[in-house]
Coordinates of C-alpha atoms in Angstrom, one line a residue:
M1 CA -82.3 82.9 95.2
T2 CA -83.7 80.8 92.3
A3 CA -80.7 78.3 91.5
G4 CA -78.9 78.7 88.3
P5 CA -78.7 76.2 85.3
A6 CA -76.8 73.1 85.7
A7 CA -73.2 73.0 84.7
P8 CA -73.1 70.3 82.0
A9 CA -72.0 67.3 82.0
S10 CA -68.2 66.2 81.1
P11 CA -68.3 63.9 77.8
E12 CA -67.3 60.5 78.1
P13 CA -63.8 59.7 76.1
P14 CA -64.4 58.1 73.3
A15 CA -64.8 53.9 72.7
G16 CA -62.4 54.3 69.9
R17 CA -61.4 56.0 67.0
P18 CA -61.8 53.9 64.2
G19 CA -59.8 56.0 61.1
G20 CA -56.8 55.3 63.1
D21 CA -57.2 51.7 63.6
H22 CA -57.5 51.0 59.8
T23 CA -54.2 53.2 59.3
K24 CA -52.9 51.0 62.0
A25 CA -53.8 47.4 60.3
V26 CA -52.6 48.4 57.1
V27 CA -49.1 49.4 58.2
I28 CA -48.9 46.2 60.2
V29 CA -50.0 43.8 57.1
L30 CA -47.5 45.7 54.9
I31 CA -45.0 44.8 57.1
A32 CA -45.6 41.7 57.3
L33 CA -45.8 41.4 53.3
I34 CA -42.1 42.8 53.5
C35 CA -41.1 40.0 55.5
V36 CA -42.7 37.1 53.9
V37 CA -41.1 38.6 50.4
A38 CA -37.4 39.2 52.0
L39 CA -38.2 35.7 53.6
V40 CA -39.1 34.2 50.0
I41 CA -36.1 36.0 48.5
G42 CA -33.7 34.6 51.0
L43 CA -35.0 31.4 50.8
F44 CA -34.0 32.0 47.2
V45 CA -30.7 33.3 47.2
T46 CA -29.7 30.5 49.7
H47 CA -31.0 27.9 47.4
S48 CA -29.2 28.8 44.6
M49 CA -26.3 29.3 46.2
G50 CA -26.0 25.4 47.5
L51 CA -26.4 26.7 51.5
W52 CA -29.5 24.1 51.3
G53 CA -31.2 21.6 49.5
A54 CA -28.4 19.9 48.1
Q55 CA -28.1 16.1 47.6
P56 CA -25.0 14.6 48.6
Q57 CA -25.7 11.6 46.4
A58 CA -26.4 13.1 43.2
Q59 CA -23.2 15.2 43.2
T60 CA -21.1 12.0 44.2
S61 CA -22.4 11.0 41.2
V62 CA -21.1 13.5 39.0
Q63 CA -17.9 13.7 40.6
S64 CA -17.6 9.6 39.7
T65 CA -14.7 8.3 37.7
G66 CA -16.0 5.9 35.0
S67 CA -15.5 3.0 36.7
D68 CA -18.0 5.5 39.4
A69 CA -20.2 5.3 36.2
S70 CA -20.3 1.7 35.2
D71 CA -20.8 0.9 38.9
S72 CA -23.8 3.1 38.8
A73 CA -25.6 2.4 35.6
D74 CA -25.6 -1.6 37.4
D75 CA -27.1 -0.2 39.8
G76 CA -30.0 1.2 37.2
T77 CA -29.3 5.2 38.1
T78 CA -27.6 5.9 34.2
D79 CA -30.3 6.7 31.8
S80 CA -30.9 5.5 28.6
S81 CA -28.9 7.7 27.0
D82 CA -25.5 6.9 28.7
A83 CA -26.1 3.6 28.5
E84 CA -26.4 3.9 24.5
S85 CA -23.2 6.2 24.7
K86 CA -21.4 3.7 26.6
A87 CA -21.7 0.4 24.3
K88 CA -20.7 3.2 21.6
K89 CA -17.9 4.0 23.5
N90 CA -16.7 0.2 25.0
T91 CA -17.6 -1.2 21.2
S92 CA -14.9 1.8 19.3
D93 CA -12.6 1.1 22.5
S94 CA -12.9 -2.8 21.3
A95 CA -12.1 -2.2 17.8
K96 CA -9.5 0.6 18.4
D97 CA -7.2 -2.1 20.3
K98 CA -8.3 -5.0 17.7
N99 CA -6.8 -2.4 14.8
S100 CA -4.0 -2.1 17.5
D101 CA -3.6 -5.5 17.6
D102 CA -3.9 -6.4 14.0
S103 CA -1.4 -3.7 13.6
S104 CA 0.9 -5.1 15.9
K105 CA 1.0 -8.7 14.4
K106 CA 1.3 -7.0 10.8
S107 CA 4.4 -5.4 11.7
S108 CA 5.6 -8.0 13.7
T109 CA 5.3 -10.0 10.8
E110 CA 7.0 -7.6 8.6
K111 CA 10.0 -7.2 10.9
S112 CA 10.2 -11.2 11.1
K113 CA 10.3 -11.6 7.3
P114 CA 14.0 -11.0 5.8
S115 CA 14.3 -8.7 3.0
T116 CA 15.2 -9.9 -0.3
P117 CA 19.1 -9.7 -1.0
V118 CA 20.0 -8.0 -4.7
I119 CA 23.4 -9.2 -6.3
T120 CA 25.1 -7.3 -7.9
S121 CA 27.1 -7.3 -11.6
S122 CA 29.9 -5.3 -10.0
Q123 CA 30.3 -7.5 -7.4
L124 CA 30.7 -10.4 -10.2
S125 CA 32.1 -8.3 -12.2
D126 CA 35.3 -7.5 -10.1
I127 CA 36.0 -11.2 -9.9
A128 CA 35.7 -11.7 -13.4
D129 CA 37.8 -10.0 -14.9
S130 CA 40.6 -10.9 -12.6
Y131 CA 40.6 -14.0 -14.2
S132 CA 39.8 -12.7 -18.0
S133 CA 38.3 -10.3 -19.9
S134 CA 36.7 -12.5 -22.6
D135 CA 36.7 -16.6 -21.9
V136 CA 34.7 -16.2 -18.3
A137 CA 31.6 -15.2 -17.9
V138 CA 29.2 -15.0 -14.4
S139 CA 25.6 -14.7 -13.9
A140 CA 23.4 -15.1 -10.7
M141 CA 20.2 -14.2 -9.4
V142 CA 18.7 -14.4 -6.5
I143 CA 15.5 -17.0 -7.0
D144 CA 13.5 -16.1 -3.5
G145 CA 9.7 -16.8 -3.7
T146 CA 8.4 -17.8 -7.2
Y147 CA 10.2 -17.5 -10.2
A148 CA 7.7 -16.2 -13.5
D149 CA 9.6 -18.0 -16.3
S150 CA 9.7 -15.0 -18.9
S151 CA 12.3 -13.4 -21.1
E152 CA 13.1 -10.8 -18.6
D153 CA 16.7 -10.2 -17.0
A154 CA 17.2 -7.2 -15.5
T155 CA 17.1 -9.1 -11.8
I156 CA 19.5 -11.5 -13.0
A157 CA 23.5 -9.9 -12.1
T158 CA 25.9 -10.8 -15.2
T159 CA 29.3 -10.2 -16.1
S160 CA 30.4 -8.3 -19.5
Q161 CA 30.7 -11.6 -21.7
S162 CA 27.5 -13.2 -19.6
G163 CA 25.6 -13.1 -23.3
K164 CA 28.3 -14.9 -25.1
Q165 CA 27.4 -17.9 -26.6
F166 CA 30.1 -20.8 -24.6
V167 CA 29.9 -24.2 -25.2
A168 CA 26.9 -25.9 -23.1
A169 CA 28.8 -28.9 -21.7
G170 CA 27.2 -29.7 -18.7
L171 CA 23.7 -28.4 -19.4
Y172 CA 20.9 -30.5 -19.1
L173 CA 18.7 -27.9 -17.9
P174 CA 16.8 -27.0 -21.4
V175 CA 15.5 -30.9 -21.5
Y176 CA 15.0 -31.2 -18.7
L177 CA 12.6 -28.3 -18.7
A178 CA 10.8 -29.1 -22.2
A179 CA 10.3 -32.2 -20.9
Q180 CA 8.5 -30.6 -18.2
D181 CA 6.2 -28.7 -20.3
N182 CA 6.0 -30.6 -23.3
G183 CA 6.8 -34.3 -22.6
D184 CA 4.5 -37.3 -21.6
D185 CA 5.3 -39.5 -19.0
N186 CA 8.0 -40.8 -20.5
A187 CA 9.9 -37.9 -21.3
K188 CA 9.3 -36.9 -18.1
A189 CA 10.5 -39.4 -16.6
Q190 CA 14.1 -40.0 -18.9
A191 CA 14.7 -36.0 -17.9
N192 CA 14.3 -36.8 -14.6
A193 CA 17.1 -39.5 -14.9
M194 CA 19.2 -37.9 -17.0
M195 CA 19.3 -34.9 -14.4
G196 CA 19.8 -37.0 -11.3
S197 CA 23.2 -38.8 -13.0
M198 CA 24.0 -36.8 -15.7
D199 CA 23.1 -39.4 -18.1
N200 CA 23.7 -38.7 -21.3
N201 CA 21.7 -41.6 -22.6
A202 CA 18.4 -40.7 -20.8
G203 CA 19.0 -37.2 -22.0
N204 CA 19.2 -37.9 -25.8
M205 CA 15.4 -39.5 -25.1
A206 CA 14.0 -37.1 -23.7
A207 CA 15.2 -34.9 -26.6
A208 CA 14.1 -37.4 -28.8
A209 CA 10.4 -37.7 -27.5
V210 CA 9.5 -33.6 -27.0
G211 CA 10.8 -33.9 -31.0
G212 CA 14.3 -33.8 -30.9
W213 CA 16.9 -31.2 -30.9
S214 CA 14.7 -29.0 -33.1
G215 CA 12.0 -28.6 -30.2
V216 CA 14.4 -29.0 -27.4
N217 CA 15.3 -25.2 -29.7
S218 CA 12.1 -24.0 -30.5
W219 CA 11.0 -24.1 -26.4
A220 CA 13.9 -22.5 -25.9
S221 CA 13.3 -19.8 -28.3
S222 CA 9.7 -19.1 -26.9
H223 CA 10.4 -18.9 -23.4
G224 CA 13.2 -16.1 -24.8
Y225 CA 16.6 -17.9 -23.9
K226 CA 18.4 -16.2 -27.2
G227 CA 21.7 -17.8 -26.5
T228 CA 21.0 -21.4 -26.7
S229 CA 20.9 -23.4 -29.6
F230 CA 21.7 -27.7 -29.1
N231 CA 22.9 -29.2 -32.6
R232 CA 24.2 -32.6 -31.3
D233 CA 23.5 -35.5 -29.1
F234 CA 24.5 -35.3 -25.8
G235 CA 28.5 -36.8 -25.4
D236 CA 28.4 -37.5 -29.6
V237 CA 32.3 -36.3 -29.8
A238 CA 32.5 -36.9 -32.7
A239 CA 29.7 -34.6 -34.2
S240 CA 31.4 -32.3 -31.7
N241 CA 34.8 -32.2 -33.9
A242 CA 32.5 -32.2 -37.1
G243 CA 31.3 -28.6 -35.9
Y244 CA 28.2 -29.7 -34.4
E245 CA 28.0 -28.3 -30.8
N246 CA 25.1 -27.3 -28.0
Y247 CA 25.9 -23.1 -27.2
S248 CA 24.7 -21.5 -24.6
S249 CA 25.1 -18.4 -21.9
S250 CA 25.9 -17.8 -18.6
R251 CA 22.4 -15.9 -18.7
D252 CA 20.6 -18.0 -20.0
A253 CA 21.6 -20.5 -17.8
A254 CA 20.8 -19.0 -14.5
R255 CA 17.7 -17.7 -15.7
M256 CA 17.1 -22.0 -16.6
L257 CA 18.7 -23.0 -12.8
A258 CA 15.7 -20.6 -11.6
A259 CA 12.9 -22.3 -13.3
V260 CA 14.2 -25.9 -12.5
D261 CA 14.0 -25.1 -9.2
A262 CA 10.3 -23.5 -9.7
K263 CA 9.8 -26.6 -11.0
G264 CA 11.3 -28.8 -7.7
G265 CA 14.3 -30.1 -9.6
A266 CA 17.4 -28.3 -7.8
S267 CA 17.0 -32.2 -5.5
L268 CA 18.3 -33.8 -8.8
M269 CA 21.4 -32.1 -9.1
N270 CA 24.5 -33.8 -6.9
V271 CA 27.2 -33.9 -8.3
D272 CA 30.0 -33.1 -5.8
I273 CA 31.5 -30.3 -6.5
A274 CA 34.2 -29.7 -3.5
S275 CA 35.4 -32.7 -4.6
E276 CA 36.9 -31.2 -7.6
G277 CA 38.6 -28.4 -5.6
V278 CA 35.3 -26.0 -5.3
T279 CA 35.4 -24.5 -1.7
I280 CA 31.6 -24.4 -0.5
P281 CA 30.8 -21.5 2.7
S282 CA 30.0 -23.6 5.9
D283 CA 26.5 -22.6 5.6
M284 CA 25.7 -23.3 2.0
I285 CA 23.6 -25.6 0.6
V286 CA 24.4 -26.5 -2.8
H287 CA 22.7 -28.6 -5.8
A288 CA 24.7 -28.2 -9.2
H289 CA 26.1 -30.4 -12.2
R290 CA 29.4 -29.3 -13.7
G291 CA 30.8 -29.9 -17.3
Q292 CA 33.6 -30.3 -20.0
G293 CA 34.3 -30.3 -23.2
I294 CA 36.3 -29.1 -25.8
Q295 CA 38.1 -25.3 -26.1
D296 CA 38.9 -26.4 -22.2
T297 CA 35.2 -25.8 -21.5
W298 CA 34.5 -25.8 -17.9
N299 CA 31.3 -25.1 -16.3
Y300 CA 29.8 -25.0 -13.4
F301 CA 25.7 -25.2 -12.5
A302 CA 24.4 -24.6 -9.6
I303 CA 21.4 -23.6 -7.0
V304 CA 22.3 -22.2 -3.6
E305 CA 20.9 -21.6 -0.4
A306 CA 22.1 -19.8 2.7
N307 CA 20.6 -17.9 5.6
G308 CA 17.1 -18.6 4.2
H309 CA 17.9 -17.4 0.7
K310 CA 18.2 -19.0 -2.3
A311 CA 20.5 -18.0 -5.8
A312 CA 20.9 -19.2 -9.0
V313 CA 24.7 -19.1 -9.7
A314 CA 26.3 -19.8 -13.7
V315 CA 29.9 -20.5 -14.1
V316 CA 31.0 -20.7 -17.4
T317 CA 34.9 -21.0 -18.9
Q318 CA 37.0 -21.7 -21.4
Y319 CA 41.2 -22.2 -22.0
Q320 CA 41.2 -22.0 -18.2
G321 CA 41.3 -25.5 -17.4
Q322 CA 39.8 -27.1 -13.9
S323 CA 41.5 -25.5 -11.7
V324 CA 41.3 -21.9 -12.8
A325 CA 37.1 -22.8 -12.9
A326 CA 37.3 -24.5 -9.5
D327 CA 38.9 -20.9 -8.2
L328 CA 36.6 -19.0 -9.4
M329 CA 33.6 -21.2 -8.8
S330 CA 34.7 -20.6 -5.3
R331 CA 35.3 -16.9 -5.3
V332 CA 31.8 -16.7 -7.0
L333 CA 30.4 -18.5 -4.0
A334 CA 31.7 -16.6 -1.1
S335 CA 30.9 -13.4 -2.9
V336 CA 27.0 -14.8 -3.3
D337 CA 27.3 -16.4 0.3
K338 CA 27.6 -12.5 1.9
T339 CA 25.4 -10.9 0.4
L340 CA 22.5 -13.9 1.2
G341 CA 23.5 -13.4 4.8
Q342 CA 22.8 -9.4 4.5

């Protein structure tokens, strides 16, 4: 019997499938890339949130106070821009502190400096008018600081008769001032002697040294003393009885007193008016002259000081007598003292 053909051998399984392996590799790579991208994104997000990578020293520096910033600058951690800004700020603060100190000093000086008081015409008139409306005149002015010798008299307090010419008994002031302005050494020496002792002879010699009474009157006119006119020697009773008289006003006299004080002549006036019945306030220093003459004239001319202030006071009277004039002067001084004490 003939054998049939042999059965084919079973095929061996393939060693592998190249197409399937390639696909699998691509998938693995994609998955790896996705993981890497996710990791990168995660790291970026967490870093942005400050969950990692923060520097505590930097945060402390940001949150530090001005004092800490100063310390870091000393450590060399502040850049040049910050240092310049800080320097400008310190300079500005220093300037502000200086200006503040200057302002404080100025304010303190202004507060400590007393304001200048003002004597009013009404306060003088209330006193003078109670004695006479025609035969009494009073003028006064505060003379703190440098007195400007001019014809302006807006700062002078006056009564209704302050511009009227009264007999100028005891008024040596125009001769003294004319000698100081126009006289030689002899004229000034004689004028000083006249002022210190109310010496008529010295006064007449001082007047002669500046051109006589016409020279004195010329000086008075050129300085705006419109109510002042001298026509006889001091102490010349005969000339007075013959109608030659010396005249001035309380307004002129007050201005002259201020000018005398400005020239340093107040200390030469030392008549003791208190011994003649004038009451002087306890806190007041008085440098005065007093004069008496025809028509029962009784005059007082004084430079007074109280409470750090000075004032010129002129009281002239006629037909009143010594006791009335002294009482009037006492009341005027009390009123001026009160004003200087404000």
